[in-house]
PDB file of C-alpha atoms in Angstrom:
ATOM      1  CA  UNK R  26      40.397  56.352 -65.581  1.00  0.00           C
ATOM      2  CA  UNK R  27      43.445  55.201 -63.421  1.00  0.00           C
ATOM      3  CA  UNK R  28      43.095  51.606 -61.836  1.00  0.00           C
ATOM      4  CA  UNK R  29      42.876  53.625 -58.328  1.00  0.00           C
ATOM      5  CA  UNK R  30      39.647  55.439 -59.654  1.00  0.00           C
ATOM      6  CA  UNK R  31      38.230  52.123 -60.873  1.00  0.00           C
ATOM      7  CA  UNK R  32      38.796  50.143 -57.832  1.00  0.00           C
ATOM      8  CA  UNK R  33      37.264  53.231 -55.601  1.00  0.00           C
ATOM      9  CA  UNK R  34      34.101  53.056 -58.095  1.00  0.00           C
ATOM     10  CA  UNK R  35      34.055  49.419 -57.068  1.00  0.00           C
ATOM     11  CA  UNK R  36      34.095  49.939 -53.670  1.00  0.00           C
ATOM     12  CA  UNK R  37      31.098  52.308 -53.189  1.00  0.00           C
ATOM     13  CA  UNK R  38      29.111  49.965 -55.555  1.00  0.00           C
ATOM     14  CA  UNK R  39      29.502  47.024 -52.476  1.00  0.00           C
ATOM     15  CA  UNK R  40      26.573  47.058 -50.315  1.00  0.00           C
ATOM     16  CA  UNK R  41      27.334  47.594 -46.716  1.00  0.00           C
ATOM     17  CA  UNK R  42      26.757  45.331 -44.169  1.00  0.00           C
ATOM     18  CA  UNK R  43      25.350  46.185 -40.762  1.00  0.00           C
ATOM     19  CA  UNK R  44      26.311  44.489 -38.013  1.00  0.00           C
ATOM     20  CA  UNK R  45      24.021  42.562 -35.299  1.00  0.00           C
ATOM     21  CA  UNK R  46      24.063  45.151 -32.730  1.00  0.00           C
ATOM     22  CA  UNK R  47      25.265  43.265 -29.042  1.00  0.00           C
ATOM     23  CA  UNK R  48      22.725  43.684 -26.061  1.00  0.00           C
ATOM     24  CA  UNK R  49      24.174  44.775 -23.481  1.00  0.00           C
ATOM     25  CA  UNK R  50      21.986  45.089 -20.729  1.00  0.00           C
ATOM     26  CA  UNK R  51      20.418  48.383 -21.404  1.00  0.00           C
ATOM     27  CA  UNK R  52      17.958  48.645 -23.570  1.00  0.00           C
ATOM     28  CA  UNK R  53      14.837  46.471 -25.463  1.00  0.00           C
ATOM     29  CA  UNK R  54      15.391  42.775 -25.039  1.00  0.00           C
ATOM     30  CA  UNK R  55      16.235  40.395 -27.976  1.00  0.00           C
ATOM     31  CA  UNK R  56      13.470  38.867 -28.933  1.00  0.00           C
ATOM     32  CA  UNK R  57      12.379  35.199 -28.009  1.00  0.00           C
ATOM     33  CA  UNK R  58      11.896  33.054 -31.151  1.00  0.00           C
ATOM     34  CA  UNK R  59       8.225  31.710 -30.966  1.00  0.00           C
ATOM     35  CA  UNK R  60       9.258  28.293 -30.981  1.00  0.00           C
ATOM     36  CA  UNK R  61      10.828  28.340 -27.904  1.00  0.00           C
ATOM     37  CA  UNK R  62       8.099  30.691 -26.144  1.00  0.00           C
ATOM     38  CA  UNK R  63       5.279  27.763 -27.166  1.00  0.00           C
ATOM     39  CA  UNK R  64       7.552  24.834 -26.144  1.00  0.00           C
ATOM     40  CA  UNK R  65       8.412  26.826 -22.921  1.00  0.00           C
ATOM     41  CA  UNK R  66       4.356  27.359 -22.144  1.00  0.00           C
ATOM     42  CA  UNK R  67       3.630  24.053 -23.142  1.00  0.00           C
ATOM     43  CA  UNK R  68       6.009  22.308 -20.534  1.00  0.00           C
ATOM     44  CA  UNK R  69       4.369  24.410 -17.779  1.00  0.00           C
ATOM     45  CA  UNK R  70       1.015  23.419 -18.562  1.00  0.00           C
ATOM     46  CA  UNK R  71       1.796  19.979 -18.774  1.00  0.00           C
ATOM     47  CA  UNK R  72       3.479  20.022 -15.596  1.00  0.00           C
ATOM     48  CA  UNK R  73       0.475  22.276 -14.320  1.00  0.00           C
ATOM     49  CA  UNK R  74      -1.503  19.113 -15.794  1.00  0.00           C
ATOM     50  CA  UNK R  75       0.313  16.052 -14.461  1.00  0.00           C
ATOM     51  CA  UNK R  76       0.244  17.807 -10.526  1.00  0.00           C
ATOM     52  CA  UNK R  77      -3.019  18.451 -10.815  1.00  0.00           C
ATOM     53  CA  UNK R  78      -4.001  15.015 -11.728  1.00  0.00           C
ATOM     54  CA  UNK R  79      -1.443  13.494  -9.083  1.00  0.00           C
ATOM     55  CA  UNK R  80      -3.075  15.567  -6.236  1.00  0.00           C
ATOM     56  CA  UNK R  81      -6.864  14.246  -7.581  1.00  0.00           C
ATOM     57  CA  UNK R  82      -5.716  10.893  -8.464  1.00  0.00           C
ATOM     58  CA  UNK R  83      -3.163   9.702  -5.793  1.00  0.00           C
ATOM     59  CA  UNK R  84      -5.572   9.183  -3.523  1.00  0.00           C
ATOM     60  CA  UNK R  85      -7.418   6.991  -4.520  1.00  0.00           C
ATOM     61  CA  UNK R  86      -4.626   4.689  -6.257  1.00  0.00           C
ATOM     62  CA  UNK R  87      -3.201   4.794  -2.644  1.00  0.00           C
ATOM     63  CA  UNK R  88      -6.631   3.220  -1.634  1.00  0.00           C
ATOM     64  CA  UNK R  89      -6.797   0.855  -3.999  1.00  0.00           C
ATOM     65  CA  UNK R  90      -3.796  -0.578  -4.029  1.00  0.00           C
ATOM     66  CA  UNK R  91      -3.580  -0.523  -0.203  1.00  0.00           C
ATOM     67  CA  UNK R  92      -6.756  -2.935  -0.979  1.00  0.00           C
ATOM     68  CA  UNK R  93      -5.277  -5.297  -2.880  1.00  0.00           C
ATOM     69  CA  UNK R  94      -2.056  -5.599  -1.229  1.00  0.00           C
ATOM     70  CA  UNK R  95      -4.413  -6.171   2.202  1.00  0.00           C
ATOM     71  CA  UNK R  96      -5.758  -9.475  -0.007  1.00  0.00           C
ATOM     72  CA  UNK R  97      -2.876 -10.399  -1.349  1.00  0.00           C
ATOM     73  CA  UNK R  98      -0.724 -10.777   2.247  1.00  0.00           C
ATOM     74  CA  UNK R  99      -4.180 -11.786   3.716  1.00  0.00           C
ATOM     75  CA  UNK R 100      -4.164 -15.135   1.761  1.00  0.00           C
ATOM     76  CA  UNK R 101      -0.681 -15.586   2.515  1.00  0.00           C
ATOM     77  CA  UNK R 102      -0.949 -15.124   6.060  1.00  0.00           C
ATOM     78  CA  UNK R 103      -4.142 -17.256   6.185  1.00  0.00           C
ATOM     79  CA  UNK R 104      -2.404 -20.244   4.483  1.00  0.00           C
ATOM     80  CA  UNK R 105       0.795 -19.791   6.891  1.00  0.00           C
ATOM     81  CA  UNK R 106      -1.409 -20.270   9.633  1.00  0.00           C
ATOM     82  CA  UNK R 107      -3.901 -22.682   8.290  1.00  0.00           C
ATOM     83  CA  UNK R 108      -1.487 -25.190   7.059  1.00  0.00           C
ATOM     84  CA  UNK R 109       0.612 -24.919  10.043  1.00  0.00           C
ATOM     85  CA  UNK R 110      -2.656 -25.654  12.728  1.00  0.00           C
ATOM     86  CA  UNK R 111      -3.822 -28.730  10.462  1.00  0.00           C
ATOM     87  CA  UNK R 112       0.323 -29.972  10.617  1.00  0.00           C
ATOM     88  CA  UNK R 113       0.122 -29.682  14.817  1.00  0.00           C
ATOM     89  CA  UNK R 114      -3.653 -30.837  14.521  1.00  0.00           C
ATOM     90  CA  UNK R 115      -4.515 -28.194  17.453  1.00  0.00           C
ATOM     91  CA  UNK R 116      -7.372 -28.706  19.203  1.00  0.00           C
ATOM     92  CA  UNK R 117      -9.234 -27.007  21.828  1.00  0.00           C
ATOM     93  CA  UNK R 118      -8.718 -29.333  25.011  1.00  0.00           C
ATOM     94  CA  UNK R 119      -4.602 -28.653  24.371  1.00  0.00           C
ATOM     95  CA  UNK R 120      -5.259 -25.316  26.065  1.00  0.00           C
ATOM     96  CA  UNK R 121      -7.883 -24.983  28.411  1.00  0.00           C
ATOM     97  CA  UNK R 122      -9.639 -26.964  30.837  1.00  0.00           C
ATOM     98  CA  UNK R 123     -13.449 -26.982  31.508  1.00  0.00           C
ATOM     99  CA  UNK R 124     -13.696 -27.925  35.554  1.00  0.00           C
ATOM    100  CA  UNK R 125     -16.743 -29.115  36.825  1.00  0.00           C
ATOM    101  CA  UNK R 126     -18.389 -29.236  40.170  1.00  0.00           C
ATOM    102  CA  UNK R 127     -20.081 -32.682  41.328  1.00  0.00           C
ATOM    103  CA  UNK R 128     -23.636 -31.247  39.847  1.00  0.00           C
ATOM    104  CA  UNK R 129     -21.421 -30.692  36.819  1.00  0.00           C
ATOM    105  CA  UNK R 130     -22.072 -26.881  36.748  1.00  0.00           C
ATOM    106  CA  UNK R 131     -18.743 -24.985  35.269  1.00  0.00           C
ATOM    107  CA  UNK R 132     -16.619 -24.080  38.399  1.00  0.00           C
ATOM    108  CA  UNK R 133     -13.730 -22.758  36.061  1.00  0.00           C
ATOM    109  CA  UNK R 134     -12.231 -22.709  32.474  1.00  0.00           C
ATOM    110  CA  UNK R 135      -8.083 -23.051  32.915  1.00  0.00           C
ATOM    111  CA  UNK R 136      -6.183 -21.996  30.293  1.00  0.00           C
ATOM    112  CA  UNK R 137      -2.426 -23.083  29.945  1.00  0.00           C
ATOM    113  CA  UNK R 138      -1.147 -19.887  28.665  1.00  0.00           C
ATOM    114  CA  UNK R 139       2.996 -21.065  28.379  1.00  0.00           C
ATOM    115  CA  UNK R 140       1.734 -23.707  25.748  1.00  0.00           C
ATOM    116  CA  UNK R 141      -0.404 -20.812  24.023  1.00  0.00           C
ATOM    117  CA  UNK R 142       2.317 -18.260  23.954  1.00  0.00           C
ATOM    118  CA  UNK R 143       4.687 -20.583  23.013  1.00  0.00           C
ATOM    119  CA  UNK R 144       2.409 -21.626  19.898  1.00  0.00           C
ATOM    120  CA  UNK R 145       1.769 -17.727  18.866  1.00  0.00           C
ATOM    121  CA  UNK R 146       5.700 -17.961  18.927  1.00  0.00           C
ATOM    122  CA  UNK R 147       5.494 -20.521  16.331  1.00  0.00           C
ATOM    123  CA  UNK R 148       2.720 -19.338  14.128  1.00  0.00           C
ATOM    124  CA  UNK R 149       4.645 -15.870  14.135  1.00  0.00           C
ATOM    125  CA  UNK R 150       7.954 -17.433  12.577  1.00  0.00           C
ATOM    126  CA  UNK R 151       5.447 -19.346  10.230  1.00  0.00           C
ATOM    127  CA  UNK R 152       3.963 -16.443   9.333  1.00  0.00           C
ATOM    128  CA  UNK R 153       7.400 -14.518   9.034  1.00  0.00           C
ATOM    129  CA  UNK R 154       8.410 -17.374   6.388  1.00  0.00           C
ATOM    130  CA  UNK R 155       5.630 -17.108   4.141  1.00  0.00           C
ATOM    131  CA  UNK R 156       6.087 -13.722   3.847  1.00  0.00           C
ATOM    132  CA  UNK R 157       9.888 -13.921   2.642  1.00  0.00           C
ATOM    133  CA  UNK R 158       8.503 -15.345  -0.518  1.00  0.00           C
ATOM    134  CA  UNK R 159       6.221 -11.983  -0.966  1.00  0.00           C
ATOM    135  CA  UNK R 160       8.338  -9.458   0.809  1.00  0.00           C
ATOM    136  CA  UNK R 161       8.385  -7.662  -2.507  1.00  0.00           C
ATOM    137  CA  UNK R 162       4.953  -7.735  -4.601  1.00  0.00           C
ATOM    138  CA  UNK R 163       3.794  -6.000  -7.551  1.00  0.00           C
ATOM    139  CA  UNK R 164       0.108  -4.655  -7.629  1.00  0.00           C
ATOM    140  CA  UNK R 165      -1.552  -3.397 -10.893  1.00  0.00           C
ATOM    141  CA  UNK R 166      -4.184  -0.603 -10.569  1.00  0.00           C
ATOM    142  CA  UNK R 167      -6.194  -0.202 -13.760  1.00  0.00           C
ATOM    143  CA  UNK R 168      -6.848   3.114 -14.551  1.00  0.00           C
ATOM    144  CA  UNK R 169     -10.407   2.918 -15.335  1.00  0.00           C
ATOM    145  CA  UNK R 170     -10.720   1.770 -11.680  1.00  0.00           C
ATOM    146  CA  UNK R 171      -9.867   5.830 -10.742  1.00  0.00           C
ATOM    147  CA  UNK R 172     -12.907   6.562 -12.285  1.00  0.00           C
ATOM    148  CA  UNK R 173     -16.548   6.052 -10.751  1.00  0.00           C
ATOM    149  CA  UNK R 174     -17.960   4.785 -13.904  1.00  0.00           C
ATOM    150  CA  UNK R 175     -19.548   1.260 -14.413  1.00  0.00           C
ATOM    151  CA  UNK R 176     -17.766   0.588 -18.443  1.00  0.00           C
ATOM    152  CA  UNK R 177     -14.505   1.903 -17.388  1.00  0.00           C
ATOM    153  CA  UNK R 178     -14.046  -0.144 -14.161  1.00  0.00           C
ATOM    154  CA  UNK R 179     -10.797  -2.276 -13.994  1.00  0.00           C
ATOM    155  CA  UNK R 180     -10.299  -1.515 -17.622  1.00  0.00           C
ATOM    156  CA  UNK R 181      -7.167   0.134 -19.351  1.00  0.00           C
ATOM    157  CA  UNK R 182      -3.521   0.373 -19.276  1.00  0.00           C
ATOM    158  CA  UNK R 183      -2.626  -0.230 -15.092  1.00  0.00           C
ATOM    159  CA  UNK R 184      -0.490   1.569 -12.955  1.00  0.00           C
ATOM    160  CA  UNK R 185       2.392  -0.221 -11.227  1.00  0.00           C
ATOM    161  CA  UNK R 186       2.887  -0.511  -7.365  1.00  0.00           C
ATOM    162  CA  UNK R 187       5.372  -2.294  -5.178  1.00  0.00           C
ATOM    163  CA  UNK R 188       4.283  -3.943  -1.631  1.00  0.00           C
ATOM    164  CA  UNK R 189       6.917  -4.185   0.926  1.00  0.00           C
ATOM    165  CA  UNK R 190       6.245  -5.821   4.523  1.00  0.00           C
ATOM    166  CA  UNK R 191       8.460  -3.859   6.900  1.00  0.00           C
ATOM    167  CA  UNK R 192       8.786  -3.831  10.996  1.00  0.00           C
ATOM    168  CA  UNK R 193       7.638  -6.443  12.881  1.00  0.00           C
ATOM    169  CA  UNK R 194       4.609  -9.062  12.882  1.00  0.00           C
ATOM    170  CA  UNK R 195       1.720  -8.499  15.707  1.00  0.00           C
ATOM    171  CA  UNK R 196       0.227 -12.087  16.534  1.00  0.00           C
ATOM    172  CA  UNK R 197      -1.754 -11.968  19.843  1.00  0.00           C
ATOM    173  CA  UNK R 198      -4.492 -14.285  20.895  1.00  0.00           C
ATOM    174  CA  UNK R 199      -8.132 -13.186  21.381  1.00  0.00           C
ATOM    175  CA  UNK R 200     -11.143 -15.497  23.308  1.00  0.00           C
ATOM    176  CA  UNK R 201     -14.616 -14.837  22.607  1.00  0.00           C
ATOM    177  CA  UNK R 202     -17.930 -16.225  24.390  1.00  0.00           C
ATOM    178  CA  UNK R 203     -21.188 -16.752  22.291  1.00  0.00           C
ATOM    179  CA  UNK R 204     -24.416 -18.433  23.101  1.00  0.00           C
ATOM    180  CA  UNK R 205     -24.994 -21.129  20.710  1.00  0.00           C
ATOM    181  CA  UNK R 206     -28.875 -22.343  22.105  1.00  0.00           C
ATOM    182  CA  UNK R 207     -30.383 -22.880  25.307  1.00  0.00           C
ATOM    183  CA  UNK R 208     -27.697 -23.765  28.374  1.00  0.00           C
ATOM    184  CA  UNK R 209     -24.900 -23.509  25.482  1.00  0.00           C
ATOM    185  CA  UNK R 210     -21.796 -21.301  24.904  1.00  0.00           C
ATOM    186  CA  UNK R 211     -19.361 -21.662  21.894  1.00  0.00           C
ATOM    187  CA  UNK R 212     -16.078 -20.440  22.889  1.00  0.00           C
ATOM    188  CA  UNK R 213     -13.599 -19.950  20.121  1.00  0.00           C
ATOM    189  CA  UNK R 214      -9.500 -18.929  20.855  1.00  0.00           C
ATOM    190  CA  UNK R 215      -8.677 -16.170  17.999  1.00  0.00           C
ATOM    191  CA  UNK R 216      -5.027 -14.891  16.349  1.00  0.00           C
ATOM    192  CA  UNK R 217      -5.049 -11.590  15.343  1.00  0.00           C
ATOM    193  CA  UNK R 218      -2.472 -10.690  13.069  1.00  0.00           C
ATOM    194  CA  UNK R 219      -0.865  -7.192  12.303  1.00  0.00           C
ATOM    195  CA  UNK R 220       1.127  -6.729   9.817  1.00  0.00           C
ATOM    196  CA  UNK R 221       2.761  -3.021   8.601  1.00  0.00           C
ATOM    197  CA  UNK R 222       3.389  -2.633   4.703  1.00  0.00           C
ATOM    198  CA  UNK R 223       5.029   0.509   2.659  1.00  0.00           C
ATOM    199  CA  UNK R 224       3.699   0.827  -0.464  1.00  0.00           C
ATOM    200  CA  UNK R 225       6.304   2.065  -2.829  1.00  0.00           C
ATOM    201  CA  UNK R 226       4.415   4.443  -5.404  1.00  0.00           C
ATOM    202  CA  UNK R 227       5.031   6.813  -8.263  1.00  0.00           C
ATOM    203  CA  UNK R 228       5.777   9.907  -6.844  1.00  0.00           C
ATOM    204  CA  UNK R 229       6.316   8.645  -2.637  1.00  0.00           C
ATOM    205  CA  UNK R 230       5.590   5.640  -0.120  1.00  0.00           C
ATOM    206  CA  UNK R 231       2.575   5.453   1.197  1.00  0.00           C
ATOM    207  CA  UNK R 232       2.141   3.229   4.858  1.00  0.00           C
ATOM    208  CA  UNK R 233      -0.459   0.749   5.847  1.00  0.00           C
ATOM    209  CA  UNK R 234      -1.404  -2.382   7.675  1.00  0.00           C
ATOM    210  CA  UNK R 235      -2.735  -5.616   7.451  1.00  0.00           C
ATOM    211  CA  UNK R 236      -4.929  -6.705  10.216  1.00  0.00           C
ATOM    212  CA  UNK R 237      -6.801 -10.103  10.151  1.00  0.00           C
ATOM    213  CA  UNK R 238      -8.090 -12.465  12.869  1.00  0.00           C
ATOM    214  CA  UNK R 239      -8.453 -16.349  12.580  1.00  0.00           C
ATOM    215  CA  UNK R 240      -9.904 -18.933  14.341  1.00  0.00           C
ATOM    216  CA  UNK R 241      -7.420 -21.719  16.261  1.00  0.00           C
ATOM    217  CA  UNK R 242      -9.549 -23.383  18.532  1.00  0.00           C
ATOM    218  CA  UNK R 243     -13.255 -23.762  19.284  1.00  0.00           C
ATOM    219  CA  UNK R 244     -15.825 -25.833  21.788  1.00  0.00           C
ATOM    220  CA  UNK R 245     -19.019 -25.648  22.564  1.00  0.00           C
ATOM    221  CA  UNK R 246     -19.807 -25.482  26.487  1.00  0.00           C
ATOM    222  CA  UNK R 247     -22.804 -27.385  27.609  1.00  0.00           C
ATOM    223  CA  UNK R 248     -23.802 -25.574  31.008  1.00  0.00           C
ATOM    224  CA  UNK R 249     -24.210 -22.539  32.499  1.00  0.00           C
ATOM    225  CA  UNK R 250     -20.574 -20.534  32.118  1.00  0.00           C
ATOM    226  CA  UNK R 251     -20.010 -18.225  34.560  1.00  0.00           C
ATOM    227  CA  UNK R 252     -20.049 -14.667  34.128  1.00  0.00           C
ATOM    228  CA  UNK R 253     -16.402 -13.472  34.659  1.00  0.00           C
ATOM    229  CA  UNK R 254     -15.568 -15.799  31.609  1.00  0.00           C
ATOM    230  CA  UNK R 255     -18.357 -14.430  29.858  1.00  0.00           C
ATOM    231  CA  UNK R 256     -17.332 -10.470  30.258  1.00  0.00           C
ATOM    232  CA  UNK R 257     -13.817 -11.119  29.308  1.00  0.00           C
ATOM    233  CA  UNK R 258     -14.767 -12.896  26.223  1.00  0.00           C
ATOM    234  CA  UNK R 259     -16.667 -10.263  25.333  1.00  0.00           C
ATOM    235  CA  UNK R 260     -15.858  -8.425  21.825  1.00  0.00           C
TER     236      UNK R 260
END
């Protein structure tokens, strides 16, 4: 047998390999490899998961957070103004005047509303001051608080919010008439305070306000006041 012979003998011994045919458009689809397909439906139910719970759950983290950011900027405010009344040691007679007629029945209650307006000015920048210090606070939301059940309740790992005090400070004075006993009226001068807040949550910012009221000045009236005071003291 010639060496030609031999090395065509050879050659129809080799096994033939096939080549991957190329898809090219037409035709069946290459198959997906199942690993991918389960990590591919996996990630959509998770997602599926995590926007369901968001839409259920955002809610009420809003809420309570909202709640304690109201408590925390409430103390602040309320020591702001507190500490800043008992440094000017306010007192009632500073703003109005009780006038009395020669039976001493109540003729009229004067109120000197530049030296009022120019104190709301001041407890305003006080109040604008303490909040610096806080303009950014962190709140903690447990997540057993998301859940309505007694054992689980401010338990858990918590979920982290941010508190931001944006726009401007509200600070307006309020006057309210109350009897206090026979032939007596306790009149007390209120600040109400409004303050916006963003709170910066996973997923979006959520808005709402702080609104508290506190007492600057009081008196109690012996004798009869009359009625115009009384109706716009009225709450």
């Amino acid at each position: 047998m010639g060496p030609w012979r031999r090395e065509f003998v050879r050659s129809m011994r080799r096994p033939i390999r096939r080549r991957r045919p190329v898809w090219t458009g037409s035709g069946p689809a290459p198959r997906i490899p199942p690993v991918l397909l389960t990590l591919g439906v996996a990630l959509v139910v998770a997602a599926s998961v995590i926007a369901l719970l968001e839409n259920k759950l955002r809610p009420v983290v809003a809420e309570i957070a909202a709640a304690q950011a109201q408590n925390n900027m409430t103390a602040v405010v309320e020591n702001a103004v507190t500490a800043d009344l008992a440094a000017r040691q306010v007192s009632y007679v500073d703003f109005v005047t009780i006038q009395r007629d020669e039976g001493g029945a109540i003729t009229a209650l004067t109120t000197d509303m530049a030296r009022m307006n120019l104190l709301r000015s001041e407890l305003t920048a006080a109040i604008l001051d303490a909040l610096k210090g806080v303009d950014v606070s962190d709140v903690q939301v447990p997540l057993g608080s998301l859940f309505d059940l007694e054992p689980l309740w401010a338990k858990g790992p918590a979920l982290k919010a941010k508190t931001m005090t944006v726009g401007t400070v509200r600070a307006e004075f309020d006057s309210q008439f109350t009897s206090a006993g026979v032939n007596q009226t306790l009149h007390r001068i209120w600040l109400e305070v409004d303050v916006p807040m963003t709170l910066l949550l996973p997923g979006g910012e959520v808005e709402t306000a702080l609104h508290t009221r506190l007492c600057v000045a009081e008196t109690v009236i012996v004798g009869k006041v009359p009625d115009t005071y009384l109706q716009l003291g009225q709450q």
